PDB file of C-alpha atoms in Angstrom:
ATOM      1  CA  UNK A   5     102.880 116.909 109.227  1.00 85.00           C
ATOM      2  CA  UNK A   6     103.291 115.548 112.729  1.00 89.00           C
ATOM      3  CA  UNK A   7     106.094 113.290 111.531  1.00 88.00           C
ATOM      4  CA  UNK A   8     107.925 116.265 110.055  1.00 90.00           C
ATOM      5  CA  UNK A   9     107.496 118.306 113.236  1.00 92.00           C
ATOM      6  CA  UNK A  10     108.721 115.365 115.300  1.00 92.00           C
ATOM      7  CA  UNK A  11     111.732 114.900 113.059  1.00 91.00           C
ATOM      8  CA  UNK A  12     112.588 118.612 113.231  1.00 93.00           C
ATOM      9  CA  UNK A  13     112.362 118.589 117.039  1.00 93.00           C
ATOM     10  CA  UNK A  14     114.471 115.432 117.187  1.00 94.00           C
ATOM     11  CA  UNK A  15     117.064 117.059 114.925  1.00 93.00           C
ATOM     12  CA  UNK A  16     117.139 120.175 117.130  1.00 94.00           C
ATOM     13  CA  UNK A  17     117.761 118.061 120.222  1.00 95.00           C
ATOM     14  CA  UNK A  18     120.438 115.983 118.469  1.00 93.00           C
ATOM     15  CA  UNK A  19     122.278 119.033 117.149  1.00 93.00           C
ATOM     16  CA  UNK A  20     121.810 121.237 120.200  1.00 91.00           C
ATOM     17  CA  UNK A  21     122.691 118.777 122.940  1.00 92.00           C
ATOM     18  CA  UNK A  22     124.721 116.043 121.291  1.00 93.00           C
ATOM     19  CA  UNK A  23     126.386 117.695 118.298  1.00 92.00           C
ATOM     20  CA  UNK A  24     124.972 115.033 115.969  1.00 92.00           C
ATOM     21  CA  UNK A  25     122.460 114.873 113.130  1.00 91.00           C
ATOM     22  CA  UNK A  26     120.258 112.418 111.282  1.00 90.00           C
ATOM     23  CA  UNK A  27     121.576 113.902 107.996  1.00 90.00           C
ATOM     24  CA  UNK A  28     118.219 113.278 106.329  1.00 92.00           C
ATOM     25  CA  UNK A  29     115.987 116.035 107.704  1.00 92.00           C
ATOM     26  CA  UNK A  30     115.953 118.122 104.498  1.00 92.00           C
ATOM     27  CA  UNK A  31     115.261 115.078 102.369  1.00 94.00           C
ATOM     28  CA  UNK A  32     112.399 113.717 104.466  1.00 94.00           C
ATOM     29  CA  UNK A  33     110.764 117.108 104.979  1.00 94.00           C
ATOM     30  CA  UNK A  34     110.955 117.688 101.214  1.00 94.00           C
ATOM     31  CA  UNK A  35     109.282 114.351 100.539  1.00 95.00           C
ATOM     32  CA  UNK A  36     106.652 115.122 103.161  1.00 94.00           C
ATOM     33  CA  UNK A  37     105.834 118.534 101.725  1.00 95.00           C
ATOM     34  CA  UNK A  38     105.588 117.135  98.191  1.00 95.00           C
ATOM     35  CA  UNK A  39     103.365 114.255  99.319  1.00 95.00           C
ATOM     36  CA  UNK A  40     101.063 116.511 101.367  1.00 95.00           C
ATOM     37  CA  UNK A  41     100.773 119.027  98.541  1.00 96.00           C
ATOM     38  CA  UNK A  42      99.850 116.531  95.845  1.00 97.00           C
ATOM     39  CA  UNK A  43      97.689 114.334  98.053  1.00 96.00           C
ATOM     40  CA  UNK A  44      95.677 117.432  99.064  1.00 96.00           C
ATOM     41  CA  UNK A  45      94.865 118.545  95.502  1.00 96.00           C
ATOM     42  CA  UNK A  46      91.786 116.359  95.042  1.00 95.00           C
ATOM     43  CA  UNK A  47      90.460 117.339  98.464  1.00 95.00           C
ATOM     44  CA  UNK A  48      90.922 121.028  97.636  1.00 94.00           C
ATOM     45  CA  UNK A  49      89.071 120.518  94.344  1.00 93.00           C
ATOM     46  CA  UNK A  50      86.235 118.715  96.114  1.00 92.00           C
ATOM     47  CA  UNK A  51      85.885 121.523  98.673  1.00 92.00           C
ATOM     48  CA  UNK A  52      86.163 124.300  96.038  1.00 87.00           C
ATOM     49  CA  UNK A  53      89.222 125.822  97.696  1.00 87.00           C
ATOM     50  CA  UNK A  54      91.352 126.133  94.550  1.00 81.00           C
ATOM     51  CA  UNK A  55      92.081 129.679  93.454  1.00 77.00           C
ATOM     52  CA  UNK A  56      89.411 131.015  91.097  1.00 74.00           C
ATOM     53  CA  UNK A  57      88.968 134.293  89.287  1.00 70.00           C
ATOM     54  CA  UNK A  58      85.809 135.545  90.979  1.00 73.00           C
ATOM     55  CA  UNK A  59      85.668 138.670  88.815  1.00 77.00           C
ATOM     56  CA  UNK A  60      84.670 136.591  85.775  1.00 76.00           C
ATOM     57  CA  UNK A  61      82.229 134.491  87.781  1.00 75.00           C
ATOM     58  CA  UNK A  62      80.360 137.604  88.913  1.00 78.00           C
ATOM     59  CA  UNK A  63      80.156 139.222  85.461  1.00 83.00           C
ATOM     60  CA  UNK A  64      79.233 136.444  83.018  1.00 82.00           C
ATOM     61  CA  UNK A  65      75.940 134.593  82.674  1.00 84.00           C
ATOM     62  CA  UNK A  66      75.334 130.993  83.755  1.00 83.00           C
ATOM     63  CA  UNK A  67      75.722 129.500  80.261  1.00 87.00           C
ATOM     64  CA  UNK A  68      79.052 131.200  79.651  1.00 88.00           C
ATOM     65  CA  UNK A  69      80.131 130.288  83.178  1.00 86.00           C
ATOM     66  CA  UNK A  70      79.472 126.602  82.445  1.00 89.00           C
ATOM     67  CA  UNK A  71      81.466 126.918  79.233  1.00 90.00           C
ATOM     68  CA  UNK A  72      84.376 128.498  81.133  1.00 88.00           C
ATOM     69  CA  UNK A  73      84.145 125.808  83.809  1.00 89.00           C
ATOM     70  CA  UNK A  74      84.192 123.056  81.172  1.00 93.00           C
ATOM     71  CA  UNK A  75      87.131 124.639  79.369  1.00 94.00           C
ATOM     72  CA  UNK A  76      89.047 125.056  82.637  1.00 92.00           C
ATOM     73  CA  UNK A  77      88.455 121.447  83.614  1.00 95.00           C
ATOM     74  CA  UNK A  78      89.526 120.183  80.188  1.00 97.00           C
ATOM     75  CA  UNK A  79      92.722 122.261  80.328  1.00 97.00           C
ATOM     76  CA  UNK A  80      93.455 120.972  83.849  1.00 96.00           C
ATOM     77  CA  UNK A  81      92.777 117.405  82.724  1.00 98.00           C
ATOM     78  CA  UNK A  82      95.198 117.829  79.831  1.00 98.00           C
ATOM     79  CA  UNK A  83      97.938 119.317  81.991  1.00 98.00           C
ATOM     80  CA  UNK A  84      97.513 116.812  84.821  1.00 98.00           C
ATOM     81  CA  UNK A  85      97.243 113.837  82.453  1.00 98.00           C
ATOM     82  CA  UNK A  86     100.540 114.817  80.865  1.00 98.00           C
ATOM     83  CA  UNK A  87     102.114 115.263  84.286  1.00 98.00           C
ATOM     84  CA  UNK A  88     100.698 111.910  85.411  1.00 98.00           C
ATOM     85  CA  UNK A  89     102.121 110.193  82.340  1.00 98.00           C
ATOM     86  CA  UNK A  90     105.664 111.472  82.864  1.00 98.00           C
ATOM     87  CA  UNK A  91     105.719 110.896  86.607  1.00 98.00           C
ATOM     88  CA  UNK A  92     104.371 107.360  86.073  1.00 98.00           C
ATOM     89  CA  UNK A  93     107.224 106.724  83.626  1.00 98.00           C
ATOM     90  CA  UNK A  94     109.697 108.007  86.192  1.00 98.00           C
ATOM     91  CA  UNK A  95     108.192 105.870  88.966  1.00 98.00           C
ATOM     92  CA  UNK A  96     108.372 102.751  86.804  1.00 98.00           C
ATOM     93  CA  UNK A  97     111.936 103.521  85.707  1.00 98.00           C
ATOM     94  CA  UNK A  98     113.064 104.094  89.300  1.00 98.00           C
ATOM     95  CA  UNK A  99     111.312 100.930  90.437  1.00 97.00           C
ATOM     96  CA  UNK A 100     112.877  98.825  87.682  1.00 98.00           C
ATOM     97  CA  UNK A 101     116.363 100.248  88.232  1.00 97.00           C
ATOM     98  CA  UNK A 102     116.155 100.281  92.009  1.00 97.00           C
ATOM     99  CA  UNK A 103     117.179 103.934  92.062  1.00 97.00           C
ATOM    100  CA  UNK A 104     117.674 105.400  95.513  1.00 97.00           C
ATOM    101  CA  UNK A 105     118.394 108.878  96.809  1.00 95.00           C
ATOM    102  CA  UNK A 106     122.029 109.916  96.965  1.00 93.00           C
ATOM    103  CA  UNK A 107     121.875 110.411 100.720  1.00 92.00           C
ATOM    104  CA  UNK A 108     122.560 108.385 103.827  1.00 92.00           C
ATOM    105  CA  UNK A 109     118.919 107.224 103.879  1.00 93.00           C
ATOM    106  CA  UNK A 110     119.076 105.707 100.361  1.00 96.00           C
ATOM    107  CA  UNK A 111     115.290 106.097  99.964  1.00 96.00           C
ATOM    108  CA  UNK A 112     113.906 104.237  96.933  1.00 97.00           C
ATOM    109  CA  UNK A 113     112.860 107.159  94.719  1.00 97.00           C
ATOM    110  CA  UNK A 114     109.719 105.427  93.509  1.00 97.00           C
ATOM    111  CA  UNK A 115     108.218 105.836  97.002  1.00 97.00           C
ATOM    112  CA  UNK A 116     108.014 109.659  97.178  1.00 97.00           C
ATOM    113  CA  UNK A 117     107.300 109.869  93.449  1.00 98.00           C
ATOM    114  CA  UNK A 118     104.570 107.262  93.889  1.00 98.00           C
ATOM    115  CA  UNK A 119     102.857 109.445  96.500  1.00 97.00           C
ATOM    116  CA  UNK A 120     102.945 112.390  94.092  1.00 98.00           C
ATOM    117  CA  UNK A 121     101.551 110.123  91.370  1.00 98.00           C
ATOM    118  CA  UNK A 122      98.761 108.960  93.688  1.00 98.00           C
ATOM    119  CA  UNK A 123      97.833 112.567  94.446  1.00 98.00           C
ATOM    120  CA  UNK A 124      97.712 113.469  90.755  1.00 98.00           C
ATOM    121  CA  UNK A 125      95.651 110.349  90.021  1.00 98.00           C
ATOM    122  CA  UNK A 126      93.113 111.325  92.679  1.00 98.00           C
ATOM    123  CA  UNK A 127      93.008 114.857  91.242  1.00 98.00           C
ATOM    124  CA  UNK A 128      92.342 113.436  87.761  1.00 98.00           C
ATOM    125  CA  UNK A 129      89.423 111.406  89.113  1.00 98.00           C
ATOM    126  CA  UNK A 130      88.094 114.515  90.850  1.00 97.00           C
ATOM    127  CA  UNK A 131      88.395 116.550  87.651  1.00 97.00           C
ATOM    128  CA  UNK A 132      86.511 113.886  85.694  1.00 97.00           C
ATOM    129  CA  UNK A 133      83.765 113.892  88.326  1.00 96.00           C
ATOM    130  CA  UNK A 134      83.627 117.694  88.202  1.00 95.00           C
ATOM    131  CA  UNK A 135      83.377 117.591  84.395  1.00 96.00           C
ATOM    132  CA  UNK A 136      80.452 115.162  84.563  1.00 95.00           C
ATOM    133  CA  UNK A 137      78.752 117.366  87.185  1.00 93.00           C
ATOM    134  CA  UNK A 138      79.214 120.391  84.942  1.00 90.00           C
ATOM    135  CA  UNK A 139      77.759 118.594  81.930  1.00 87.00           C
ATOM    136  CA  UNK A 140      74.777 117.340  83.938  1.00 88.00           C
ATOM    137  CA  UNK A 141      74.123 120.847  85.257  1.00 80.00           C
ATOM    138  CA  UNK A 142      74.288 122.129  81.682  1.00 59.00           C
ATOM    139  CA  UNK A 143      71.550 119.750  80.564  1.00 57.00           C
ATOM    140  CA  UNK A 144      69.414 120.222  83.678  1.00 51.00           C
TER     141      UNK A 144
END
């Protein structure tokens, strides 16, 4: 975040006072936002800050709530596993081909995609841990 703010301020100074640009502000800020978003998913899961439907949680009993929690986790695991698979394929393809962005910076595309992949991988581990916690609470 600080890097993005610094880059934006630098770009403002360059454009405002010198009539120049880095020509990569949009690209780097986009990569930064994507990386921060995906790298924060596991942390948000761990701190229970993901959006939940509290109406159902307040109405149903504990057994049904555990069933809903298990079902939700399994659905999230399925969706995120599929996403992980396809992004991993893209990262490997971009790494093998040496694909870079079509900008002045020529950023190797596996780098920003790799950060997204890392974030999804951490989320998958968090979801597995949450599933085990839910199952243990069910038995206890």
